[in-house]
Short mmCIF file of C-alpha atoms in Angstrom, two decimals:
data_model
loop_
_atom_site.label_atom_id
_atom_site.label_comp_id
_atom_site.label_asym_id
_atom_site.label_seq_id
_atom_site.Cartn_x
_atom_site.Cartn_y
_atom_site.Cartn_z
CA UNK A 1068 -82.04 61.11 -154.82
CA UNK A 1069 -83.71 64.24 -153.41
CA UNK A 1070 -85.33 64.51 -150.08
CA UNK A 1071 -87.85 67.51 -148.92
CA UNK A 1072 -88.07 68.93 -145.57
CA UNK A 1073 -90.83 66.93 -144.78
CA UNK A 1074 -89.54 63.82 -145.17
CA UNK A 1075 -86.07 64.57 -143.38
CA UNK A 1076 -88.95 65.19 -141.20
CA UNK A 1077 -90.27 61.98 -141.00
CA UNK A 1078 -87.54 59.89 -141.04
CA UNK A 1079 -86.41 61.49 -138.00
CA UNK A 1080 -83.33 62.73 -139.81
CA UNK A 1081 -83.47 66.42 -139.22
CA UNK A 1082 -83.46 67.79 -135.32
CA UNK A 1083 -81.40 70.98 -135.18
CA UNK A 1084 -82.10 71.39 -131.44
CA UNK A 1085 -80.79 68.13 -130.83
CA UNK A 1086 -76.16 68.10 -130.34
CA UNK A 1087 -74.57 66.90 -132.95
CA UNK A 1088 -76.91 67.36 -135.17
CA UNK A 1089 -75.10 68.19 -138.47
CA UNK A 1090 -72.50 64.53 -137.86
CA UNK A 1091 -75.95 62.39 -137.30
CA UNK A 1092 -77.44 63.74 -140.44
CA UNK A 1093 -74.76 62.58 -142.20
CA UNK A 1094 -74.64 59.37 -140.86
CA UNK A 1095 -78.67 58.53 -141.35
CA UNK A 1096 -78.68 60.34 -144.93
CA UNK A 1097 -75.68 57.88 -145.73
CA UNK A 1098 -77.83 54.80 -144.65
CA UNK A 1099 -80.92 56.48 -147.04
CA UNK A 1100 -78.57 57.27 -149.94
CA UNK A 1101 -77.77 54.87 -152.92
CA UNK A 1102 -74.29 53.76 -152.66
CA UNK A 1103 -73.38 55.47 -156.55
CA UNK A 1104 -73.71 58.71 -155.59
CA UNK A 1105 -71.54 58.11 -152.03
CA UNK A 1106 -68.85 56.80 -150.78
CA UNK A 1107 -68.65 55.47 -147.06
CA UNK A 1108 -64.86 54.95 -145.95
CA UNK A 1109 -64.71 53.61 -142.25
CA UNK A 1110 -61.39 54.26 -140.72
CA UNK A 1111 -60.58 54.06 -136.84
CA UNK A 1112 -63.91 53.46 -135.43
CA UNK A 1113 -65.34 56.85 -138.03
CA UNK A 1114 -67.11 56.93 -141.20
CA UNK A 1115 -66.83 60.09 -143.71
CA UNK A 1116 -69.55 60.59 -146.28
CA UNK A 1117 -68.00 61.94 -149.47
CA UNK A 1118 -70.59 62.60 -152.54
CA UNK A 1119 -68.92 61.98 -156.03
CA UNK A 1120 -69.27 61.96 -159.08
CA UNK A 1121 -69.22 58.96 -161.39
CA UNK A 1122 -65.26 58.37 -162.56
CA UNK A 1123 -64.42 60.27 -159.06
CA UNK A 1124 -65.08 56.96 -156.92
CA UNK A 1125 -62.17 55.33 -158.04
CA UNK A 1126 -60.10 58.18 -158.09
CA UNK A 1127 -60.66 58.70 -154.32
CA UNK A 1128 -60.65 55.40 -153.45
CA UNK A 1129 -57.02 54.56 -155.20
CA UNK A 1130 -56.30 58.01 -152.91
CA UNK A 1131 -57.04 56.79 -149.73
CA UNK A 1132 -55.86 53.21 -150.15
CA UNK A 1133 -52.03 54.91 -151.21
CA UNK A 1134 -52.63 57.12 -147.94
CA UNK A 1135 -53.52 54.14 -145.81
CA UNK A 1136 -49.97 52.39 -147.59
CA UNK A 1137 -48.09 55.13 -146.59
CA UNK A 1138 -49.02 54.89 -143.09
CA UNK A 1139 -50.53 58.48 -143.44
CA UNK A 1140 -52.95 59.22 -141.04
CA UNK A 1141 -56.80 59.88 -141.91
CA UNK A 1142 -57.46 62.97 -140.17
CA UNK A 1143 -54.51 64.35 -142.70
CA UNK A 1144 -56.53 63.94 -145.86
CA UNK A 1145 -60.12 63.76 -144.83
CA UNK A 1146 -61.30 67.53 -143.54
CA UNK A 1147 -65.09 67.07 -142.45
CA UNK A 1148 -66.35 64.13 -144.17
CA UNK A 1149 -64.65 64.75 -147.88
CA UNK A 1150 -61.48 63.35 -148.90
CA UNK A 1151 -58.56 65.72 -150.33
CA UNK A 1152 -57.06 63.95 -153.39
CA UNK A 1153 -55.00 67.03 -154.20
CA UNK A 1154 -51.36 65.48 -155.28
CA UNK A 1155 -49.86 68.20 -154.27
CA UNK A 1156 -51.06 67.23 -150.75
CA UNK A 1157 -49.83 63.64 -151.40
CA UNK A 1158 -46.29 64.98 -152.42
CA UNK A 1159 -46.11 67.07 -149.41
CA UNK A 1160 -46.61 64.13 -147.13
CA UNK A 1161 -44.04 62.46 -149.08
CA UNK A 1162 -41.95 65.18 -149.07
CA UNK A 1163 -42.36 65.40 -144.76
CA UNK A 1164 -41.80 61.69 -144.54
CA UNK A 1165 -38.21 61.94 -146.03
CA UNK A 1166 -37.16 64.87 -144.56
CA UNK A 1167 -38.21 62.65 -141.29
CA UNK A 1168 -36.29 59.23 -142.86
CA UNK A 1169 -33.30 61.85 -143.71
CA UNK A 1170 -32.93 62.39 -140.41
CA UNK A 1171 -33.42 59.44 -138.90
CA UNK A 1172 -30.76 58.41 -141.20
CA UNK A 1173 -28.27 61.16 -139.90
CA UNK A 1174 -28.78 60.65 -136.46
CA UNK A 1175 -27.77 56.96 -137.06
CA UNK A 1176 -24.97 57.79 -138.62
CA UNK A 1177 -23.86 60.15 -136.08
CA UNK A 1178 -24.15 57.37 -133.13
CA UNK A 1179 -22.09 55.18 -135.91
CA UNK A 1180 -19.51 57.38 -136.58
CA UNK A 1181 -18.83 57.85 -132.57
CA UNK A 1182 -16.94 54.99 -133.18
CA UNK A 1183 -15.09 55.27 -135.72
CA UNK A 1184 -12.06 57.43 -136.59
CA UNK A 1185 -10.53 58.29 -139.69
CA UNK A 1186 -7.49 59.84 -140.47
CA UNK A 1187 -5.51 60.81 -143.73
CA UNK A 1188 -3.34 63.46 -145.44
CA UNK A 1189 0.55 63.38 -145.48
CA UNK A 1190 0.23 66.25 -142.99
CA UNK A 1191 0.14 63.53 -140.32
CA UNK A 1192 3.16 62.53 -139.15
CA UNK A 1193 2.27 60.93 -135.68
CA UNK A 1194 -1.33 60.33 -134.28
CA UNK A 1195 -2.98 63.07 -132.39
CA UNK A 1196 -2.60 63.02 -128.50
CA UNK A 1197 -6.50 63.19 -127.87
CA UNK A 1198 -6.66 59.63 -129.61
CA UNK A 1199 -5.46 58.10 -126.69
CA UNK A 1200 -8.63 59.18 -124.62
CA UNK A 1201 -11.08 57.61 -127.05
CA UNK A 1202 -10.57 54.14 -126.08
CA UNK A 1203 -14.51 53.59 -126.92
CA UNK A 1204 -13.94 53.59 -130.63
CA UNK A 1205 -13.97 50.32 -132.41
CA UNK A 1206 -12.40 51.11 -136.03
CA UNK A 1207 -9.25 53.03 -137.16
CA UNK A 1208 -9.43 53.86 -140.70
CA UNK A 1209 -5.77 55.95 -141.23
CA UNK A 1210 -4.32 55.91 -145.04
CA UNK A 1211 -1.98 58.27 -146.82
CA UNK A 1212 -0.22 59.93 -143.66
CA UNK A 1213 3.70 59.72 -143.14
CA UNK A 1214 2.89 58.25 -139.64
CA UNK A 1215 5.18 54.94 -138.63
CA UNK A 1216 4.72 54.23 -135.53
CA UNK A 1217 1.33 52.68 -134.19
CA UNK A 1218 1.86 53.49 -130.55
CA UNK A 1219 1.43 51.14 -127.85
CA UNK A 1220 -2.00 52.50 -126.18
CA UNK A 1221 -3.66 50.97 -128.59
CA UNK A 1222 -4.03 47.95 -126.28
CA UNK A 1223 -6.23 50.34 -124.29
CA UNK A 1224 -9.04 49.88 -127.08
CA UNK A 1225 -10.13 46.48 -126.26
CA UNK A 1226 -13.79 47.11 -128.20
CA UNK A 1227 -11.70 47.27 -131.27
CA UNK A 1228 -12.77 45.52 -134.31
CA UNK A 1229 -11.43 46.95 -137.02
CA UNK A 1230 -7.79 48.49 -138.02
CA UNK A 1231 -7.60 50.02 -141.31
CA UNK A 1232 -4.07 51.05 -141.51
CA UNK A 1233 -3.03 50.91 -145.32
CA UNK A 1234 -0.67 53.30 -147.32
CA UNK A 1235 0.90 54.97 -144.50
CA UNK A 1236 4.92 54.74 -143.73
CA UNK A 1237 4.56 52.63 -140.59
CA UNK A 1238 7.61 49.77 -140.01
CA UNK A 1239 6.81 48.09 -136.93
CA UNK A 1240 3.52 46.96 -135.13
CA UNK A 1241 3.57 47.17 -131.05
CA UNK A 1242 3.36 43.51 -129.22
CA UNK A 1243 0.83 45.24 -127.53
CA UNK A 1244 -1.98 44.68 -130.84
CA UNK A 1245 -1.77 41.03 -129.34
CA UNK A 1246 -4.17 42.23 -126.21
CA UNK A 1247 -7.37 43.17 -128.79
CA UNK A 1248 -9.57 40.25 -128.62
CA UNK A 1249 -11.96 41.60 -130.27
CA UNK A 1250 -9.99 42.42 -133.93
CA UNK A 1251 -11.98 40.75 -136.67
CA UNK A 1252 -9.76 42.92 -139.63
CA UNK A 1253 -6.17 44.06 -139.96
CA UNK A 1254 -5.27 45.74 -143.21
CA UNK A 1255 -1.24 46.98 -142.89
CA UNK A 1256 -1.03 46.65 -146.35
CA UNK A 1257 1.65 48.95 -148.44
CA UNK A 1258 3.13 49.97 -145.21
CA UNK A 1259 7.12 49.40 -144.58
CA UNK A 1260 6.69 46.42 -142.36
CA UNK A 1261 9.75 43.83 -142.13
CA UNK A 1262 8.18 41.54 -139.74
CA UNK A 1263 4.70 41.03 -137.76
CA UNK A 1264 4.49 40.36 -133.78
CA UNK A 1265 3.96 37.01 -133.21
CA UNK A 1266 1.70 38.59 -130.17
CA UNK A 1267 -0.92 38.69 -133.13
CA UNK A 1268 -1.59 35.23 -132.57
CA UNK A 1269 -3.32 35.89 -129.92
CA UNK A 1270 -6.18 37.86 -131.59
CA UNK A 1271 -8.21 34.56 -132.12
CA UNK A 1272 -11.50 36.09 -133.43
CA UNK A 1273 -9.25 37.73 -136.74
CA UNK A 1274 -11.00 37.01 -139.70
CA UNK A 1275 -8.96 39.65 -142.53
CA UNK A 1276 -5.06 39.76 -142.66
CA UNK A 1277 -3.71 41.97 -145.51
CA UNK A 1278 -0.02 42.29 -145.21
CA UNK A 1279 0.44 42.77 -149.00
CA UNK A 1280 2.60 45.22 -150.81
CA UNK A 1281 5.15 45.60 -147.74
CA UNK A 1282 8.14 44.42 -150.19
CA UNK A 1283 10.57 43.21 -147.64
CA UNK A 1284 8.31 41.39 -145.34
CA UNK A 1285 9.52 37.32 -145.52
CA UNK A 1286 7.88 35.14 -143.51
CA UNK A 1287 5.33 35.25 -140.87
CA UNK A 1288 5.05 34.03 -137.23
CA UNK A 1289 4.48 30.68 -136.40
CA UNK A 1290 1.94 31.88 -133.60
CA UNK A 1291 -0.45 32.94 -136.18
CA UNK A 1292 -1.17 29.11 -136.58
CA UNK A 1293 -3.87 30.15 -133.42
CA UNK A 1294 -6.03 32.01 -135.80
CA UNK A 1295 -8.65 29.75 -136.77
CA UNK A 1296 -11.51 32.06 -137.74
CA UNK A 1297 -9.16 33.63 -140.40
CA UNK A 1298 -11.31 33.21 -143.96
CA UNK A 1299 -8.70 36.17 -145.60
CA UNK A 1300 -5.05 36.25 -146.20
CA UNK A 1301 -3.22 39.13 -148.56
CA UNK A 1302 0.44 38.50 -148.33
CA UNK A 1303 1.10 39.65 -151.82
CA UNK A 1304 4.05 41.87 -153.52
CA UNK A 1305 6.32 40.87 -150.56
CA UNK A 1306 9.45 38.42 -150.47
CA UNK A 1307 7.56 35.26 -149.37
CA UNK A 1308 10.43 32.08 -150.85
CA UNK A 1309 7.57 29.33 -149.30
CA UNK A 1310 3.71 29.49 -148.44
CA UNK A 1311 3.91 30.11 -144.83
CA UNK A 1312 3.51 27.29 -142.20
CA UNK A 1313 1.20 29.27 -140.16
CA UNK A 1314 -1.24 30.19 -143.37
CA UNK A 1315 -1.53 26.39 -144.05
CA UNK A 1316 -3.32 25.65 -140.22
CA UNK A 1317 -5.50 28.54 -140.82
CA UNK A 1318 -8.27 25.62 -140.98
CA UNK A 1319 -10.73 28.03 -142.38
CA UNK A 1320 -9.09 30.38 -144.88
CA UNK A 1321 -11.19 30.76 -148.12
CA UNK A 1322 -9.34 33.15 -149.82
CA UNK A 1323 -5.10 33.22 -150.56
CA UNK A 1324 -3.19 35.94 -152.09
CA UNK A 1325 0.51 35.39 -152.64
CA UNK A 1326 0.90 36.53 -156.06
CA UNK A 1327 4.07 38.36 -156.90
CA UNK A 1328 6.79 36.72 -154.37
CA UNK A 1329 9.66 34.51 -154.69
CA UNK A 1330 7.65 30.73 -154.32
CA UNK A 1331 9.56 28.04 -156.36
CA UNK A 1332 7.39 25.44 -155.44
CA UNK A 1333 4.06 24.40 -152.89
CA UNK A 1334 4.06 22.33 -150.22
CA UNK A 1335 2.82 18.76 -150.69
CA UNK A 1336 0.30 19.31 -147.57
CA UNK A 1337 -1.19 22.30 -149.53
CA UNK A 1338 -4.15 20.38 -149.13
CA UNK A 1339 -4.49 20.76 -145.58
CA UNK A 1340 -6.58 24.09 -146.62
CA UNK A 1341 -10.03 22.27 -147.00
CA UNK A 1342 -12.00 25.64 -147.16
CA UNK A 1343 -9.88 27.16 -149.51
CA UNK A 1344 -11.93 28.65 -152.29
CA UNK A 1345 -9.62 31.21 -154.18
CA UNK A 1346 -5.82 30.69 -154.72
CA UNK A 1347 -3.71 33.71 -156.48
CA UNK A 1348 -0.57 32.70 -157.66
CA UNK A 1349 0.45 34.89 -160.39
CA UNK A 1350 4.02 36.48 -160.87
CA UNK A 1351 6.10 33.86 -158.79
CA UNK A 1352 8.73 31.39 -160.01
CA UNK A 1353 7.06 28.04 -159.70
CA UNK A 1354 7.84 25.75 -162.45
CA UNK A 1355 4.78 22.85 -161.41
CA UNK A 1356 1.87 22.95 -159.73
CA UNK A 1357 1.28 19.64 -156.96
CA UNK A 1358 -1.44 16.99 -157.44
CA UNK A 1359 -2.13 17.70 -153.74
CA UNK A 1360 -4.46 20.74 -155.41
CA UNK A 1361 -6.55 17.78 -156.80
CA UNK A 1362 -7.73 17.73 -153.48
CA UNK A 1363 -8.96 21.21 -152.79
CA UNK A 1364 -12.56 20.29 -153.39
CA UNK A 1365 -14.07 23.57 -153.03
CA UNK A 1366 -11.00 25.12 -154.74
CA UNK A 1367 -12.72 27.75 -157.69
CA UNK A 1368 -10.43 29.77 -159.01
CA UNK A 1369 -6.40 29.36 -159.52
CA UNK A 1370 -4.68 31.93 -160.57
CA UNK A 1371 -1.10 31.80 -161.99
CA UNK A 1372 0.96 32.43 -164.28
CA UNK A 1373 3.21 30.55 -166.95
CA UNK A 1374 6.82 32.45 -167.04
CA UNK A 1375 8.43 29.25 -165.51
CA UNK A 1376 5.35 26.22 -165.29
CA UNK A 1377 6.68 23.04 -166.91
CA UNK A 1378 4.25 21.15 -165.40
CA UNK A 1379 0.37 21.23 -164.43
CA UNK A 1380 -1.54 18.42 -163.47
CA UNK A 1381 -4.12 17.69 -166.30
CA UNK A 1382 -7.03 16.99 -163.92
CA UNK A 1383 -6.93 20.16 -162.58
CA UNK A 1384 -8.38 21.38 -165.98
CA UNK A 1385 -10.87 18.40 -166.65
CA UNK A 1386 -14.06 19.95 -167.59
CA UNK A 1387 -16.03 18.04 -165.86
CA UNK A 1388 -14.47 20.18 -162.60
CA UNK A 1389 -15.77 23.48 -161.73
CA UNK A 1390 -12.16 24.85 -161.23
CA UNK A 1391 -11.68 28.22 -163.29
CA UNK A 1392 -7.86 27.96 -164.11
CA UNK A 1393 -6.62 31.56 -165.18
CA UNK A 1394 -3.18 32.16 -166.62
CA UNK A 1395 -1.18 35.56 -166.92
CA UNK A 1396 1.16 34.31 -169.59
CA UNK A 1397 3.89 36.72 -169.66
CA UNK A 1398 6.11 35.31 -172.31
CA UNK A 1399 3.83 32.87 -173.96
CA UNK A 1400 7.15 31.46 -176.48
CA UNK A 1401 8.19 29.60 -172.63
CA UNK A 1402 5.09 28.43 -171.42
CA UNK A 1403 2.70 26.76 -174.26
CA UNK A 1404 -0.11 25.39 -172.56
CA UNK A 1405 -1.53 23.68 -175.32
CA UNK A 1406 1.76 21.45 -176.23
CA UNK A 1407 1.43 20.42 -172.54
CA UNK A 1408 -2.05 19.65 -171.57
CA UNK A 1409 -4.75 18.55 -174.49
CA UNK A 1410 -7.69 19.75 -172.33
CA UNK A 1411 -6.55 22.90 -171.18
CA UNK A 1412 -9.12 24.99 -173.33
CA UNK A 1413 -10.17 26.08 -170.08
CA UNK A 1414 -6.96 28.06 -169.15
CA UNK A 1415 -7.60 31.72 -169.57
CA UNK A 1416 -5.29 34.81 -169.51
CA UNK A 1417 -5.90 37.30 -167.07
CA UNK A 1418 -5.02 40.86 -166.77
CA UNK A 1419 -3.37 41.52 -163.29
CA UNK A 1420 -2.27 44.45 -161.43
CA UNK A 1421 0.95 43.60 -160.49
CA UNK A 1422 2.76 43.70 -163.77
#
């Protein structure tokens, strides 16, 4: 469409004297104008005229609708009425945003990491002293050290949640671990504990006890029976003769490691753990398995293995059960599954760690 002088004239389009002169052309010419040869994009209250060229419409338009996904702002890619579709623009405002997420990022983990601490390396014999000042820190995470002592300020770090203590030399726990209410996980796993305070009881909010891979630990305290909210327990690669009392009124426990220990039999109220979902067996000396696992209903998976098993309750592997039985058959001339139980197609072998 082309326009002379005279009739900018008379449409009252042209008035150079007038302010603004140049922005209300624009705006009139874009009423006058048929919309294939312009584009109108209203954004915040402003309107940009952009003549194109046939395939460009789309190609702008796509443009400014990624911009407006992005969040970018329109005053970034439209410079006096016409709309910058370089990509390279595009990638640099990707690029800025994140550089901006990056550090965003950073910065959160910096006010995360304020507290935590971590510690590891067999140069550490003992905890540093400055430890004891940073009583705001709510996880330990200390592995591989020679340290074996956990002194007893840590009852000074009552917004404790988390102790990560594994694969260190440490052989006793202070009573004083009792006085952190708010402990949800205790990992003392491959340490060179004997015995664990009964003061732990009193952490009533634990939900994660790993003891395993101590070797000479036995039994553990009846005053553990308090923690109710206790969905974990790892005693495995210990001495353990009998599931311990106090695991069995952990009303909640989902999950039951006590593979590789010295268990002849289970107790008959086994089925006192309702919630119990996993049960790992393996490497122990039990020669049956109890009918009271019949009623485990949400038990999934049972894990054991066949060195001395004489007996196993068929039911447990009826099909029609959603039970996963798994077997680590270490001399499979002693235990032969099949010659004992018809249906026990579903017994598996599984490769385990401690063999």
């Amino acid at each position: 469409m082309q326009m002379t002088l005279g009739a900018l004239k008379r449409a009252q389009l042209w008035k150079p004297s007038e302010p603004g002169w140049t922005s209300d052309l624009r705006s009139r010419c874009a009423r006058l104008m048929p919309t294939p040869k312009a584009m109108l994009l209203g954004v915040s209250q402003q309107i940009c005229l952009m003549p194109v060229k046939g395939g460009r419409i789309k190609e702008e338009w796509n443009f400014v609708a990624e911009c407006r996904r992005k969040g970018i702002p329109q005053a970034v890619y439209c410079k006096n009425g016409f709309v910058d579709t370089s990509v390279r623009l595009l990638e640099k405002i990707e690029r800025n945003s994140l550089t901006r997420q990056s550090l965003l990022s950073k910065e959160r983990d910096k006010r995360s990491s304020a507290f935590v601490f971590e510690l590891s390396g067999e140069q550490w014999t003992e905890l540093p002293d400055a430890l004891k000042e940073q009583t705001h820190l709510k996880e330990w995470h200390i592995s591989n050290t020679l340290i074996q002592i956990i002194p007893t300020y840590i009852e000074l770090f009552q917004a404790m949640r988390i102790l990560d203590l594994p694969k260190n030399q440490i052989s006793h726990l202070p009573a004083e671990i009792g006085r952190l209410q708010n402990l949800r996980e205790l990992n003392v796993s491959f340490n060179h504990l004997k015995s664990i305070p009964p003061e732990l009881g009193d952490c009533e909010n634990l939900e994660k006890l790993d003891c395993s891979g101590n070797l000479e630990l036995t039994e553990l305290p009846f005053e553990l029976s308090n923690l109710k909210q206790v969905t974990f327990v790892d005693i495995a690669a210990n001495k353990f003769a009998s599931v311990p009392i106090c695991v069995l009124r952990m009303s909640n426990l989902q999950w039951l490691d006590i593979s590789n220990n010295g268990l002849t039999d289970l107790p008959q109220d086994i089925d006192r753990l309702e919630e119990l979902q996993t049960f790992i067996l393996y490497k122990n000396k039990l020669t049956y398995l109890p009918y009271a696992l019949l009623n485990l209903k949400k038990l999934a998976l049972l894990v054991v293995s066949g060195d001395h098993l004489v007996e196993l309750p068929t039911a447990l592997c009826d099909s029609s059960t959603p039970l996963k039985i798994c077997s680590q058959l270490y001399h499979q001339s002693i235990f032969q599954p099949s010659a004992l139980i018809p249906s026990i197609r579903r017994l598996q072998n599984l490769p385990v760690p401690w063999s």
